[in-house]
Amino acid sequence: GNVLMTGTNGFVGSWALKVFLESGFTVRAPVRSEGKASYLKKIFGAYNDKLEFVVIPDITKEGAFDSATVGVDAVVHIASPVTLDANHPDEWIIPAVNGTLGVLRSAAKVHSVQRVVYISSTAAVIDPTATGPRVYDENDWNEHDVGTCQREGRAAPQVVKYRASKTLAERSAWEFWKENKEKGVIGWDLVSLCPPWVFGPVIHKREGGPNDMNDSTKFIYEAVVKGQYSPVDLAFIDVRDFAQAILLAVTKPAAGGERFIVAAAPFRWEDLIITAHELSGGKTYPPVGSYNPDAPYMGRTNVAKAKALLGLEYRTQEETIKDLLKEYEERGWL
Ligand code: NDP
């Protein structure tokens, strides 16, 4: 098959690209500038004839994806602003929403497209005001942060702007799909995937230091090696399993029209630090502070639907941490 995949120069996207190429797909990958693709061309040199980069400098521009979607069977939309040097919520919301709608509108013009997969997040699922343990499923939507952005504007915390952008982008994707599906205008099915924290080895940015990495990679490094972590923990999925989930979301007919939470297990940052300590023979063991290992997890996820329809299996926390430690060692980060 032929797939259009955005965001391939990022953490999640580079793994997704690898899995799709290894599964025999031909991938057309939009990047914002030619330079963003150069290291990918090196890593995936063996797939020269199956990988094509196209430069789309502004994904919010009308018709930005029109020529890129021609001839593709599936679309995977991963690109979205995560951490930005910006203040106004629109800096997140406009690229997230208009980028998503732009991809969908272009896909709607092409008859070959069978499936569109939108990469959402549990950011679009969780209730940020929850004070007790919660179990989330696909019926949950984070509306709260959208309201906070409207009320507080620039003053809202960055993470709130990010979460609002993911909620609004996913919601607009579903609205667009339902409306056009009912009208019979489009032949493809939408799938959305909501992962929590995505952790694991990095195949992009082999040269960079820990501070140069994407957010979730930076956060887990700071927790297990430096002992610095924020209290927001929730659940995790290994990036390699998430890349597999994206492949299944494209290839499994039964996934069509469904929203999925995909997550391995809940965690606390303290759990990860202790696991790292055990696996490294004491090499990494920043203090974990006051910690009750028996306290209930605040955010659990019900992943029964992903199990039933995608058949997704997950690496354990130990497997992910083990591979991360190996990587830190190789890079001289410990
Ligand atoms: P990265 O920062 O590594 O990748 C982000 C990607 O999005 C890059 O390719 C980036 O391209 C692109 N992008 C960002 N802003 C824009 C924009 N305005 N226009 C065009 N492209 C843009 O992050 P991740 O790989 O971690 O995130 C990828 C996706 O996964 C996101 O949608 C994120 O919400 C989702 N996700 C990630 C989680 C995680 O823990 N990592 C958890 C849950 C969801 P460029 O280099 O040009 O900026």
Short mmCIF file of C-alpha atoms and ligand atoms in Angstrom, two decimals:
data_model
loop_
_atom_site.label_atom_id
_atom_site.label_comp_id
_atom_site.label_asym_id
_atom_site.label_seq_id
_atom_site.Cartn_x
_atom_site.Cartn_y
_atom_site.Cartn_z
CA GLY A 1 0.00 0.00 0.00
CA ASN A 2 0.84 3.69 -0.32
CA VAL A 3 0.63 5.82 2.77
CA LEU A 4 0.93 9.55 3.38
CA MET A 5 2.50 10.04 6.82
CA THR A 6 3.11 13.38 8.53
CA GLY A 7 5.49 14.01 11.44
CA THR A 8 8.04 11.36 10.42
CA ASN A 9 10.96 13.50 11.55
CA GLY A 10 9.73 13.34 15.16
CA PHE A 11 10.01 10.70 17.89
CA VAL A 12 6.78 8.79 17.20
CA GLY A 13 6.81 9.42 13.46
CA SER A 14 10.30 8.03 12.87
CA TRP A 15 9.29 4.73 14.52
CA ALA A 16 6.04 4.64 12.60
CA LEU A 17 7.96 5.26 9.38
CA LYS A 18 10.30 2.36 10.18
CA VAL A 19 7.45 -0.06 10.90
CA PHE A 20 5.57 0.88 7.72
CA LEU A 21 8.65 0.62 5.51
CA GLU A 22 9.57 -2.73 7.06
CA SER A 23 6.01 -3.93 6.42
CA GLY A 24 6.32 -3.17 2.71
CA PHE A 25 4.48 0.14 2.51
CA THR A 26 5.54 2.95 0.23
CA VAL A 27 5.58 6.13 2.28
CA ARG A 28 5.16 9.73 1.20
CA ALA A 29 6.34 11.94 4.03
CA PRO A 30 5.67 15.68 4.24
CA VAL A 31 8.28 17.70 6.17
CA ARG A 32 8.39 21.44 6.78
CA SER A 33 11.76 21.87 5.07
CA GLU A 34 14.20 19.77 3.05
CA GLY A 35 16.71 19.80 5.91
CA LYS A 36 14.29 17.96 8.23
CA ALA A 37 14.44 14.92 5.97
CA SER A 38 18.20 14.65 5.54
CA TYR A 39 18.88 12.44 8.55
CA LEU A 40 15.87 10.26 7.72
CA LYS A 41 17.26 9.75 4.20
CA LYS A 42 20.42 8.44 5.84
CA ILE A 43 18.68 6.14 8.35
CA PHE A 44 16.24 4.76 5.81
CA GLY A 45 18.65 4.74 2.86
CA ALA A 46 17.83 1.10 2.16
CA TYR A 47 14.26 2.13 1.30
CA ASN A 48 15.19 4.80 -1.23
CA ASP A 49 12.65 3.64 -3.78
CA LYS A 50 9.85 3.32 -1.19
CA LEU A 51 10.24 6.62 0.59
CA GLU A 52 9.49 10.03 -0.82
CA PHE A 53 9.74 13.30 1.08
CA VAL A 54 7.63 16.26 0.09
CA VAL A 55 8.10 19.75 1.50
CA ILE A 56 4.96 21.35 2.94
CA PRO A 57 6.14 24.49 4.75
CA ASP A 58 2.72 25.39 6.20
CA ILE A 59 0.24 22.60 6.97
CA THR A 60 -2.48 25.14 7.80
CA LYS A 61 -2.55 26.58 4.28
CA GLU A 62 -5.65 25.66 2.32
CA GLY A 63 -5.02 22.74 0.00
CA ALA A 64 -1.55 22.17 1.51
CA PHE A 65 -1.94 18.39 1.23
CA ASP A 66 -3.82 18.26 -2.09
CA SER A 67 -0.99 16.99 -4.24
CA ALA A 68 0.55 14.87 -1.46
CA THR A 69 -2.58 12.72 -1.08
CA VAL A 70 -2.84 11.80 -4.75
CA GLY A 71 -2.52 8.04 -5.18
CA VAL A 72 -2.37 7.08 -1.52
CA ASP A 73 -4.50 4.35 0.12
CA ALA A 74 -4.04 5.53 3.67
CA VAL A 75 -3.15 8.66 5.59
CA VAL A 76 -1.49 8.82 9.01
CA HIS A 77 -1.47 12.27 10.57
CA ILE A 78 1.08 12.55 13.36
CA ALA A 79 2.41 16.13 13.08
CA SER A 80 1.13 18.48 15.77
CA PRO A 81 2.80 21.09 18.00
CA VAL A 82 3.92 19.68 21.35
CA THR A 83 6.15 22.08 23.29
CA LEU A 84 6.50 25.49 21.71
CA ASP A 85 8.27 28.73 22.41
CA ALA A 86 4.93 30.50 22.23
CA ASN A 87 2.20 31.92 24.40
CA HIS A 88 -1.10 32.22 22.62
CA PRO A 89 -3.24 29.05 22.66
CA ASP A 90 -3.80 29.52 18.91
CA GLU A 91 -0.12 28.73 18.33
CA TRP A 92 -1.05 25.16 19.28
CA ILE A 93 -4.68 25.04 18.30
CA ILE A 94 -4.47 26.41 14.74
CA PRO A 95 -1.76 24.03 13.44
CA ALA A 96 -3.39 21.12 15.29
CA VAL A 97 -6.95 21.74 14.08
CA ASN A 98 -6.31 23.25 10.65
CA GLY A 99 -3.50 20.81 9.93
CA THR A 100 -5.84 17.91 10.73
CA LEU A 101 -8.78 19.32 8.78
CA GLY A 102 -6.44 20.11 5.90
CA VAL A 103 -5.25 16.50 5.69
CA LEU A 104 -8.83 15.21 5.91
CA ARG A 105 -10.13 17.62 3.26
CA SER A 106 -7.36 16.60 0.87
CA ALA A 107 -8.02 12.91 1.61
CA ALA A 108 -11.70 13.52 0.86
CA LYS A 109 -10.79 14.59 -2.69
CA VAL A 110 -8.97 11.33 -3.44
CA HIS A 111 -10.88 8.17 -4.22
CA SER A 112 -8.01 5.79 -3.50
CA VAL A 113 -7.94 6.59 0.23
CA GLN A 114 -9.44 3.82 2.39
CA ARG A 115 -8.33 4.78 5.87
CA VAL A 116 -7.22 7.88 7.76
CA VAL A 117 -5.52 7.51 11.14
CA TYR A 118 -5.29 10.55 13.38
CA ILE A 119 -2.76 10.47 16.21
CA SER A 120 -4.52 11.97 19.18
CA SER A 121 -3.46 11.56 22.80
CA THR A 122 -4.85 10.81 26.23
CA ALA A 123 -4.42 14.60 26.50
CA ALA A 124 -7.76 14.62 24.67
CA VAL A 125 -9.23 12.06 27.09
CA ILE A 126 -8.26 12.79 30.68
CA ASP A 127 -10.04 14.96 33.20
CA PRO A 128 -7.34 17.33 34.45
CA THR A 129 -9.46 18.24 37.49
CA ALA A 130 -9.80 14.64 38.75
CA THR A 131 -8.63 14.44 42.35
CA GLY A 132 -9.13 10.73 42.91
CA PRO A 133 -8.33 7.54 40.98
CA ARG A 134 -10.01 7.31 37.60
CA VAL A 135 -10.35 4.73 34.86
CA TYR A 136 -10.58 6.31 31.41
CA ASP A 137 -12.08 4.83 28.29
CA GLU A 138 -12.88 5.99 24.77
CA ASN A 139 -16.04 7.81 25.90
CA ASP A 140 -14.04 10.31 27.92
CA TRP A 141 -13.13 13.68 26.45
CA ASN A 142 -11.00 16.39 27.98
CA GLU A 143 -13.29 19.38 27.51
CA HIS A 144 -11.95 21.11 30.58
CA ASP A 145 -8.70 22.40 29.08
CA VAL A 146 -10.54 23.85 26.09
CA GLY A 147 -12.55 25.99 28.52
CA THR A 148 -9.44 26.98 30.45
CA CYS A 149 -7.78 28.20 27.24
CA GLN A 150 -10.84 30.22 26.35
CA ARG A 151 -10.95 31.82 29.79
CA GLU A 152 -7.26 32.31 30.47
CA GLY A 153 -5.80 32.68 26.97
CA ARG A 154 -2.06 33.33 27.07
CA ALA A 155 -1.99 32.90 30.86
CA ALA A 156 -2.98 29.23 30.67
CA PRO A 157 -0.11 26.78 31.27
CA GLN A 158 1.59 25.39 28.13
CA VAL A 159 0.39 21.85 28.82
CA VAL A 160 -3.20 23.08 28.98
CA LYS A 161 -2.80 24.71 25.54
CA TYR A 162 -1.32 21.50 24.18
CA ARG A 163 -4.10 19.33 25.65
CA ALA A 164 -6.78 21.72 24.37
CA SER A 165 -5.23 21.57 20.88
CA LYS A 166 -5.35 17.76 20.91
CA THR A 167 -8.99 17.71 22.08
CA LEU A 168 -10.06 20.25 19.48
CA ALA A 169 -8.13 18.58 16.65
CA GLU A 170 -9.50 15.13 17.40
CA ARG A 171 -13.02 16.44 17.80
CA SER A 172 -12.87 18.28 14.48
CA ALA A 173 -11.59 15.13 12.80
CA TRP A 174 -14.57 13.12 14.06
CA GLU A 175 -17.04 15.87 13.14
CA PHE A 176 -15.61 16.15 9.63
CA TRP A 177 -15.67 12.38 9.14
CA LYS A 178 -19.21 11.86 10.45
CA GLU A 179 -20.65 14.71 8.41
CA ASN A 180 -18.99 13.66 5.15
CA LYS A 181 -19.50 9.94 5.68
CA GLU A 182 -23.24 10.51 6.14
CA LYS A 183 -23.34 12.60 2.97
CA GLY A 184 -21.57 9.78 1.16
CA VAL A 185 -18.84 12.19 0.07
CA ILE A 186 -15.96 10.10 1.41
CA GLY A 187 -15.12 6.43 1.11
CA TRP A 188 -12.60 6.17 3.93
CA ASP A 189 -12.92 5.38 7.60
CA LEU A 190 -11.38 7.42 10.37
CA VAL A 191 -9.46 5.86 13.27
CA SER A 192 -8.03 7.82 16.18
CA LEU A 193 -5.37 6.56 18.56
CA CYS A 194 -4.98 8.04 22.04
CA PRO A 195 -1.67 7.02 23.62
CA PRO A 196 -0.60 8.23 27.06
CA TRP A 197 3.14 8.96 27.62
CA VAL A 198 5.13 7.38 24.80
CA PHE A 199 8.56 6.18 25.96
CA GLY A 200 11.36 4.21 24.37
CA PRO A 201 14.53 4.27 22.34
CA VAL A 202 15.03 7.13 19.92
CA ILE A 203 15.84 6.64 16.27
CA HIS A 204 15.69 10.30 15.35
CA LYS A 205 18.33 12.77 16.58
CA ARG A 206 21.11 10.26 17.18
CA GLU A 207 23.54 13.14 17.65
CA GLY A 208 21.62 15.24 20.16
CA GLY A 209 21.95 15.30 23.95
CA PRO A 210 19.07 14.59 26.34
CA ASN A 211 17.92 18.20 26.27
CA ASP A 212 17.64 18.13 22.52
CA MET A 213 15.08 15.30 22.50
CA ASN A 214 11.31 15.34 22.17
CA ASP A 215 9.38 15.97 25.38
CA SER A 216 8.50 12.48 26.55
CA THR A 217 12.08 11.27 25.96
CA LYS A 218 13.40 14.23 27.93
CA PHE A 219 10.92 13.67 30.77
CA ILE A 220 11.72 10.01 31.31
CA TYR A 221 15.45 10.70 31.15
CA GLU A 222 15.14 13.46 33.73
CA ALA A 223 13.11 11.16 35.98
CA VAL A 224 15.20 8.00 35.93
CA VAL A 225 18.64 9.61 35.68
CA LYS A 226 18.20 12.99 37.37
CA GLY A 227 15.34 12.25 39.77
CA GLN A 228 13.36 15.23 38.46
CA TYR A 229 9.74 14.58 37.63
CA SER A 230 6.35 16.20 37.69
CA PRO A 231 3.46 14.55 39.50
CA VAL A 232 1.46 13.94 36.29
CA ASP A 233 2.13 10.31 35.48
CA LEU A 234 -0.91 8.40 34.11
CA ALA A 235 0.10 5.47 31.87
CA PHE A 236 2.69 4.72 29.20
CA ILE A 237 3.18 2.82 25.95
CA ASP A 238 6.50 1.83 24.39
CA VAL A 239 7.10 3.77 21.18
CA ARG A 240 7.72 0.52 19.28
CA ASP A 241 4.33 -0.83 20.36
CA PHE A 242 2.71 2.46 19.49
CA ALA A 243 4.23 2.30 16.00
CA GLN A 244 2.73 -1.18 15.72
CA ALA A 245 -0.63 0.20 16.86
CA ILE A 246 -0.49 2.75 14.04
CA LEU A 247 0.17 -0.03 11.53
CA LEU A 248 -2.76 -2.07 12.90
CA ALA A 249 -4.98 1.03 12.83
CA VAL A 250 -4.28 1.28 9.10
CA THR A 251 -4.55 -2.40 8.25
CA LYS A 252 -7.32 -3.83 10.47
CA PRO A 253 -10.70 -3.46 8.76
CA ALA A 254 -12.56 -3.69 12.10
CA ALA A 255 -10.75 -0.61 13.43
CA GLY A 256 -12.61 1.67 10.99
CA GLY A 257 -14.66 4.41 12.65
CA GLU A 258 -13.19 3.74 16.11
CA ARG A 259 -11.36 5.72 18.74
CA PHE A 260 -8.78 3.73 20.72
CA ILE A 261 -6.89 4.27 23.92
CA VAL A 262 -3.62 2.33 23.61
CA ALA A 263 -1.60 1.95 26.82
CA ALA A 264 0.62 -0.69 28.42
CA ALA A 265 0.09 0.09 32.10
CA PRO A 266 -0.24 2.90 34.59
CA PHE A 267 2.94 4.12 36.28
CA ARG A 268 4.35 6.54 38.79
CA TRP A 269 7.64 8.25 38.04
CA GLU A 270 8.90 6.66 41.27
CA ASP A 271 8.13 3.18 39.86
CA LEU A 272 10.24 3.93 36.80
CA ILE A 273 13.14 5.16 38.92
CA ILE A 274 13.03 2.04 41.09
CA THR A 275 12.84 -0.21 38.02
CA ALA A 276 15.84 1.61 36.52
CA HIS A 277 17.72 1.14 39.78
CA GLU A 278 17.00 -2.58 39.84
CA LEU A 279 17.93 -3.05 36.21
CA SER A 280 21.12 -1.00 36.31
CA GLY A 281 22.58 -2.66 39.40
CA GLY A 282 22.33 0.59 41.33
CA LYS A 283 23.92 2.84 38.72
CA THR A 284 20.92 5.11 38.41
CA TYR A 285 19.07 5.79 41.58
CA PRO A 286 18.02 9.33 42.22
CA PRO A 287 16.02 9.75 45.44
CA VAL A 288 12.31 9.02 45.00
CA GLY A 289 11.04 11.16 47.88
CA SER A 290 8.00 10.14 49.85
CA TYR A 291 6.33 7.36 47.96
CA ASN A 292 3.58 4.90 48.75
CA PRO A 293 3.91 1.94 46.37
CA ASP A 294 0.45 0.71 47.38
CA ALA A 295 -1.45 3.94 46.66
CA PRO A 296 -3.96 3.55 43.83
CA TYR A 297 -2.92 4.82 40.41
CA MET A 298 -4.65 8.12 39.66
CA GLY A 299 -5.13 7.49 35.97
CA ARG A 300 -5.82 4.02 34.67
CA THR A 301 -6.87 3.29 31.13
CA ASN A 302 -9.28 0.69 29.85
CA VAL A 303 -7.64 -0.76 26.75
CA ALA A 304 -10.09 -3.62 26.16
CA LYS A 305 -11.20 -2.17 22.84
CA ALA A 306 -7.65 -1.96 21.45
CA LYS A 307 -7.06 -5.52 22.59
CA ALA A 308 -10.26 -6.78 20.96
CA LEU A 309 -10.11 -4.89 17.65
CA LEU A 310 -6.41 -4.25 17.10
CA GLY A 311 -5.03 -7.24 19.01
CA LEU A 312 -2.33 -5.02 20.41
CA GLU A 313 0.28 -6.47 22.80
CA TYR A 314 2.49 -4.29 24.97
CA ARG A 315 6.05 -4.29 26.25
CA THR A 316 6.34 -4.08 30.02
CA GLN A 317 7.83 -1.20 31.96
CA GLU A 318 10.93 -3.36 32.60
CA GLU A 319 11.46 -3.99 28.87
CA THR A 320 11.15 -0.32 27.99
CA ILE A 321 13.41 0.86 30.82
CA LYS A 322 15.99 -1.83 30.05
CA ASP A 323 16.29 -0.63 26.45
CA LEU A 324 16.36 3.00 27.52
CA LEU A 325 19.19 2.36 29.96
CA LYS A 326 21.12 0.57 27.23
CA GLU A 327 20.66 3.60 25.03
CA TYR A 328 21.72 6.05 27.78
CA GLU A 329 24.82 3.93 28.33
CA GLU A 330 25.68 3.89 24.62
CA ARG A 331 25.24 7.63 24.37
CA GLY A 332 27.25 8.30 27.50
CA TRP A 333 24.28 9.89 29.23
CA LEU A 334 24.57 8.04 32.54
P1 NDP B 1 7.99 15.35 18.24
O1 NDP B 1 8.16 16.74 18.77
O2 NDP B 1 9.17 14.47 18.21
O3 NDP B 1 7.34 15.40 16.79
C1 NDP B 1 6.40 16.34 16.43
C2 NDP B 1 6.20 16.29 14.93
O4 NDP B 1 5.15 17.20 14.56
C3 NDP B 1 7.44 16.71 14.16
O5 NDP B 1 7.52 16.01 12.96
C4 NDP B 1 7.14 18.19 13.90
O6 NDP B 1 7.80 18.70 12.77
C5 NDP B 1 5.66 18.16 13.63
N1 NDP B 1 5.06 19.46 13.87
C6 NDP B 1 4.93 20.12 15.03
N2 NDP B 1 4.34 21.31 14.85
C7 NDP B 1 4.10 21.41 13.51
C8 NDP B 1 3.52 22.41 12.69
N3 NDP B 1 3.07 23.57 13.21
N4 NDP B 1 3.46 22.18 11.37
C9 NDP B 1 3.93 21.02 10.84
N5 NDP B 1 4.47 20.05 11.57
C10 NDP B 1 4.56 20.24 12.89
O7 NDP B 1 6.83 14.73 19.15
P2 NDP B 1 6.22 13.26 19.21
O8 NDP B 1 6.79 12.41 18.16
O9 NDP B 1 6.28 12.84 20.61
O10 NDP B 1 4.68 13.57 18.90
C11 NDP B 1 4.07 13.16 17.69
C12 NDP B 1 2.58 13.07 17.88
O11 NDP B 1 2.28 12.12 18.91
C13 NDP B 1 1.89 14.37 18.28
O12 NDP B 1 0.67 14.47 17.58
C14 NDP B 1 1.64 14.19 19.77
O13 NDP B 1 0.51 14.92 20.18
C15 NDP B 1 1.38 12.69 19.84
N6 NDP B 1 1.61 12.14 21.17
C16 NDP B 1 2.89 12.00 21.67
C17 NDP B 1 3.08 11.51 22.95
C18 NDP B 1 4.43 11.34 23.55
O14 NDP B 1 4.52 11.01 24.74
N7 NDP B 1 5.51 11.50 22.81
C19 NDP B 1 1.93 11.12 23.79
C20 NDP B 1 0.65 11.27 23.14
C21 NDP B 1 0.51 11.75 21.88
P3 NDP B 1 8.93 19.87 12.91
O15 NDP B 1 10.21 19.16 13.19
O16 NDP B 1 8.91 20.54 11.60
O17 NDP B 1 8.50 20.75 14.04
#
